[in-house]
mmCIF file of C-alpha atoms in Angstrom:
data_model
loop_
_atom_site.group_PDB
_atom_site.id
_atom_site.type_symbol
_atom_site.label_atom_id
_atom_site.label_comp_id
_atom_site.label_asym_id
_atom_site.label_seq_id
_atom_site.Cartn_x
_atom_site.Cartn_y
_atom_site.Cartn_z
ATOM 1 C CA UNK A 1060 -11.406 -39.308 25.765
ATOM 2 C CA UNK A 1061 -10.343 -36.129 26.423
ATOM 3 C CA UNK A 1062 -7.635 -35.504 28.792
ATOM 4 C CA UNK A 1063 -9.311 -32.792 31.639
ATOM 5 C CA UNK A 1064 -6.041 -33.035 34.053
ATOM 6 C CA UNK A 1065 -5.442 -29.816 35.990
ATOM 7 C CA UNK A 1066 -1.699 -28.417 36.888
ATOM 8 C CA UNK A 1067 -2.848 -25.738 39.253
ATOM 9 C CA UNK A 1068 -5.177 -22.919 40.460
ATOM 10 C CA UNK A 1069 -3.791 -19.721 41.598
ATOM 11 C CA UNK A 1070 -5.360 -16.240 43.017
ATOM 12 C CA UNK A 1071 -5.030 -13.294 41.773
ATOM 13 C CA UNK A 1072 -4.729 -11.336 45.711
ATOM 14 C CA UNK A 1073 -5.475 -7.580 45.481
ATOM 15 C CA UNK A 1074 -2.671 -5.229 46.628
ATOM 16 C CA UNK A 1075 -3.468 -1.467 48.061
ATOM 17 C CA UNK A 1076 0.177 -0.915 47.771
ATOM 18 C CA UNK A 1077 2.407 -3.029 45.926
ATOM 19 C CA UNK A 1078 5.335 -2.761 47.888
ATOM 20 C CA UNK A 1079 4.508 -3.148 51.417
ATOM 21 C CA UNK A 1080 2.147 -5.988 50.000
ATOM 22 C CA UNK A 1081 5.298 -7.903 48.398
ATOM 23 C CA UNK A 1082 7.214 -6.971 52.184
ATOM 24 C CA UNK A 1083 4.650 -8.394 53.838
ATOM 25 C CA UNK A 1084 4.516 -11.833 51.876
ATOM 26 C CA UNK A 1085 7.990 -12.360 51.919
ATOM 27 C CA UNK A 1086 8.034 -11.594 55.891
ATOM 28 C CA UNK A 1087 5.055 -13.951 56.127
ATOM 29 C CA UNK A 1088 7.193 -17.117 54.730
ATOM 30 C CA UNK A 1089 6.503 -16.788 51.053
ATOM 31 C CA UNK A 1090 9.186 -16.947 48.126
ATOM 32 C CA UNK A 1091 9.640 -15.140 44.771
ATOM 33 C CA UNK A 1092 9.169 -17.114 41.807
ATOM 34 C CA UNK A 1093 8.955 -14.381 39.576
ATOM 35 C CA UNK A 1094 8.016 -10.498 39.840
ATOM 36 C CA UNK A 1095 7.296 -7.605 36.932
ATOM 37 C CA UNK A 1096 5.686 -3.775 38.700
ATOM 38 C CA UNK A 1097 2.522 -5.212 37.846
ATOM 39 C CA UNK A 1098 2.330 -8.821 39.715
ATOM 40 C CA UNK A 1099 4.336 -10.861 41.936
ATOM 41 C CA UNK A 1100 4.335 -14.824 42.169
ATOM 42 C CA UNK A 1101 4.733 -15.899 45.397
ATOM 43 C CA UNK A 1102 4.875 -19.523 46.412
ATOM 44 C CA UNK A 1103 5.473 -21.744 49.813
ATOM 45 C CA UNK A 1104 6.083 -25.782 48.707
ATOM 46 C CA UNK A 1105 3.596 -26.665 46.186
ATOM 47 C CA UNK A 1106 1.258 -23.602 47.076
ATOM 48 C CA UNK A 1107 1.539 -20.256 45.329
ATOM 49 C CA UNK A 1108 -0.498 -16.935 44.571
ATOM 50 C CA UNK A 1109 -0.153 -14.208 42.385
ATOM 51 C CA UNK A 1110 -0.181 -10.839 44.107
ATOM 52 C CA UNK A 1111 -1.462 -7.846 41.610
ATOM 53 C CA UNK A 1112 -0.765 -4.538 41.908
ATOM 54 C CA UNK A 1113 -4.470 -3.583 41.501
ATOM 55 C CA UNK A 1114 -6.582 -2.692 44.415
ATOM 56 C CA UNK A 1115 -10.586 -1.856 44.895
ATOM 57 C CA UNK A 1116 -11.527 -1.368 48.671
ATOM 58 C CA UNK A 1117 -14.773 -3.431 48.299
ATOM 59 C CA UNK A 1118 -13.047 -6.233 46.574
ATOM 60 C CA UNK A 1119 -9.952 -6.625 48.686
ATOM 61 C CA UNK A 1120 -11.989 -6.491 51.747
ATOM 62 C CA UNK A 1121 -14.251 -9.431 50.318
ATOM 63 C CA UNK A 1122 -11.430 -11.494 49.372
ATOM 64 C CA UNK A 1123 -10.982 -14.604 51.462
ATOM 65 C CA UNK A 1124 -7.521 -17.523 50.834
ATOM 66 C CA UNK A 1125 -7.208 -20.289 52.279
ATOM 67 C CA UNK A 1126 -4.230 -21.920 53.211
ATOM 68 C CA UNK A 1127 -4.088 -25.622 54.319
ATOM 69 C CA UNK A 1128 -0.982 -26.037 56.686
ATOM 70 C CA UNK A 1129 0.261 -29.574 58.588
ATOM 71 C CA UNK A 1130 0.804 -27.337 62.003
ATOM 72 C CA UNK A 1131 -1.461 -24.854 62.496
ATOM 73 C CA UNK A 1132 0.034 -23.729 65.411
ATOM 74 C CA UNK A 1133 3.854 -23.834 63.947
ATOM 75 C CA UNK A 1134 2.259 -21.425 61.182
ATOM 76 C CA UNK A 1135 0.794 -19.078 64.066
ATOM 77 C CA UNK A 1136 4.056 -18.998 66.002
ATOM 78 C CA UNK A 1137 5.922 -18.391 63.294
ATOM 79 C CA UNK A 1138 3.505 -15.478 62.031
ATOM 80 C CA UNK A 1139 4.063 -13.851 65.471
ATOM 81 C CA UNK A 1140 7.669 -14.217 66.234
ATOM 82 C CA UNK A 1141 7.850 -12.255 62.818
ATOM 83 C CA UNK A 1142 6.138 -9.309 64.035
ATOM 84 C CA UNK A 1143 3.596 -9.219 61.472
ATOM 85 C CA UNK A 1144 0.823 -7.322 63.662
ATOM 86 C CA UNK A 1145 3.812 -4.426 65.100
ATOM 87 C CA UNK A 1146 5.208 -4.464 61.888
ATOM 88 C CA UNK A 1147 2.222 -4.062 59.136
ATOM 89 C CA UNK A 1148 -0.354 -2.993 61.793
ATOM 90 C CA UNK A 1149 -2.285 -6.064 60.813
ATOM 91 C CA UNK A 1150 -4.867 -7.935 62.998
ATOM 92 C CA UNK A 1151 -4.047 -12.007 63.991
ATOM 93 C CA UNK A 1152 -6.458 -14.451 65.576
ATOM 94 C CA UNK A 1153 -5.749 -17.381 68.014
ATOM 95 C CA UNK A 1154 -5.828 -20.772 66.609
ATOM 96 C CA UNK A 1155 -9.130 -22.580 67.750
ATOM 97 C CA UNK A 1156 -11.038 -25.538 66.622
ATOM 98 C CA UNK A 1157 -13.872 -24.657 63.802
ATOM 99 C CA UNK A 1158 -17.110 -26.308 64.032
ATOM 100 C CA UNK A 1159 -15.782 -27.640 60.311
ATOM 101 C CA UNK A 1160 -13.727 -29.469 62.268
ATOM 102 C CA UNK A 1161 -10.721 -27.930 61.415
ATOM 103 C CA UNK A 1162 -8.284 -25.599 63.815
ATOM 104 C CA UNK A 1163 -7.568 -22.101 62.195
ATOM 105 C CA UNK A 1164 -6.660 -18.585 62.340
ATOM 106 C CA UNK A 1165 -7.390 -15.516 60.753
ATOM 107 C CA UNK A 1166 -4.679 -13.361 59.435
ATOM 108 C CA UNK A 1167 -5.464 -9.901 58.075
ATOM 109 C CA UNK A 1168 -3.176 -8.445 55.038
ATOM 110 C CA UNK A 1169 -2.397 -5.020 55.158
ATOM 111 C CA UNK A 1170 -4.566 -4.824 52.025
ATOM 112 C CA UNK A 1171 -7.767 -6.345 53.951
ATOM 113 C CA UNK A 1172 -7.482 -9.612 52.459
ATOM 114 C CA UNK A 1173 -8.126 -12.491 55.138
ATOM 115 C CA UNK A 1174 -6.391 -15.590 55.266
ATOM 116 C CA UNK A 1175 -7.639 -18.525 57.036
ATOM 117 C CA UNK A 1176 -4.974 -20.360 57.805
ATOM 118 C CA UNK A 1177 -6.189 -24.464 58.952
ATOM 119 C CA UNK A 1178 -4.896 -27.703 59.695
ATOM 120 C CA UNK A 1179 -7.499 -30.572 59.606
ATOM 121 C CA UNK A 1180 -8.407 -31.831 63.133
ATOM 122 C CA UNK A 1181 -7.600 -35.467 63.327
ATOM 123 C CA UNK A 1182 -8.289 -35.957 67.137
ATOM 124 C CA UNK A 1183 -11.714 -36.369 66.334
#
């Protein structure tokens, strides 16, 4: 039988410019595996991305990640003591319970990308 095991998935996240992009990443709580002018690999525990320095308007602002967290609300507090929003002029949502039944926010990057960031609601 044929052995199908996967290792990982990543994204390849759109960049409008490179370096603010890379500032804003490492700011948000991301590290530096590796980096070239061309792509960055970012990664937080077992979850990584790959930013590219590529952009297209219509693209970036289509592009959705989502990031799975164990504290939702850590994450948010954490995303705001950093100054995100002052610093990168970025838009933030509250956390609030989805009718998915899980309790996000919406982070914008300063390329347009949206993150959702979510914790599973187990109070239900």
């Amino acid at each position: 039988m044929a052995n199908l095991a996967c290792e990982e998935i990543k994204a390849f996240v759109p960049a409008k410019d490179f370096i603010v992009s890379n500032h804003f990443y490492k700011d948000m709580g991301f590290e530096i595996a590796w980096e070239s002018p061309e792509m960055t690999y970012f990664y937080h525990g077992d979850c990584s991305f790959l930013l590219q320095n590529f952009y297209n308007a219509e693209h970036a602002n289509n592009f959705m990640m989502h990031l799975l967290v164990q504290d939702v609300y850590a994450w948010h507090a954490q995303l705001k003591s950093a100054g995100l929003i002052e610093k990168y002029d970025v838009k933030m949502s509250e956390p609030r319970l989805q009718v998915w039944n899980m309790i996000d926010f919406v982070l914008y990057d300063p390329s347009g990308v949206l993150w959702r960031i979510s914790q599973n609601n187990n109070e239900s």
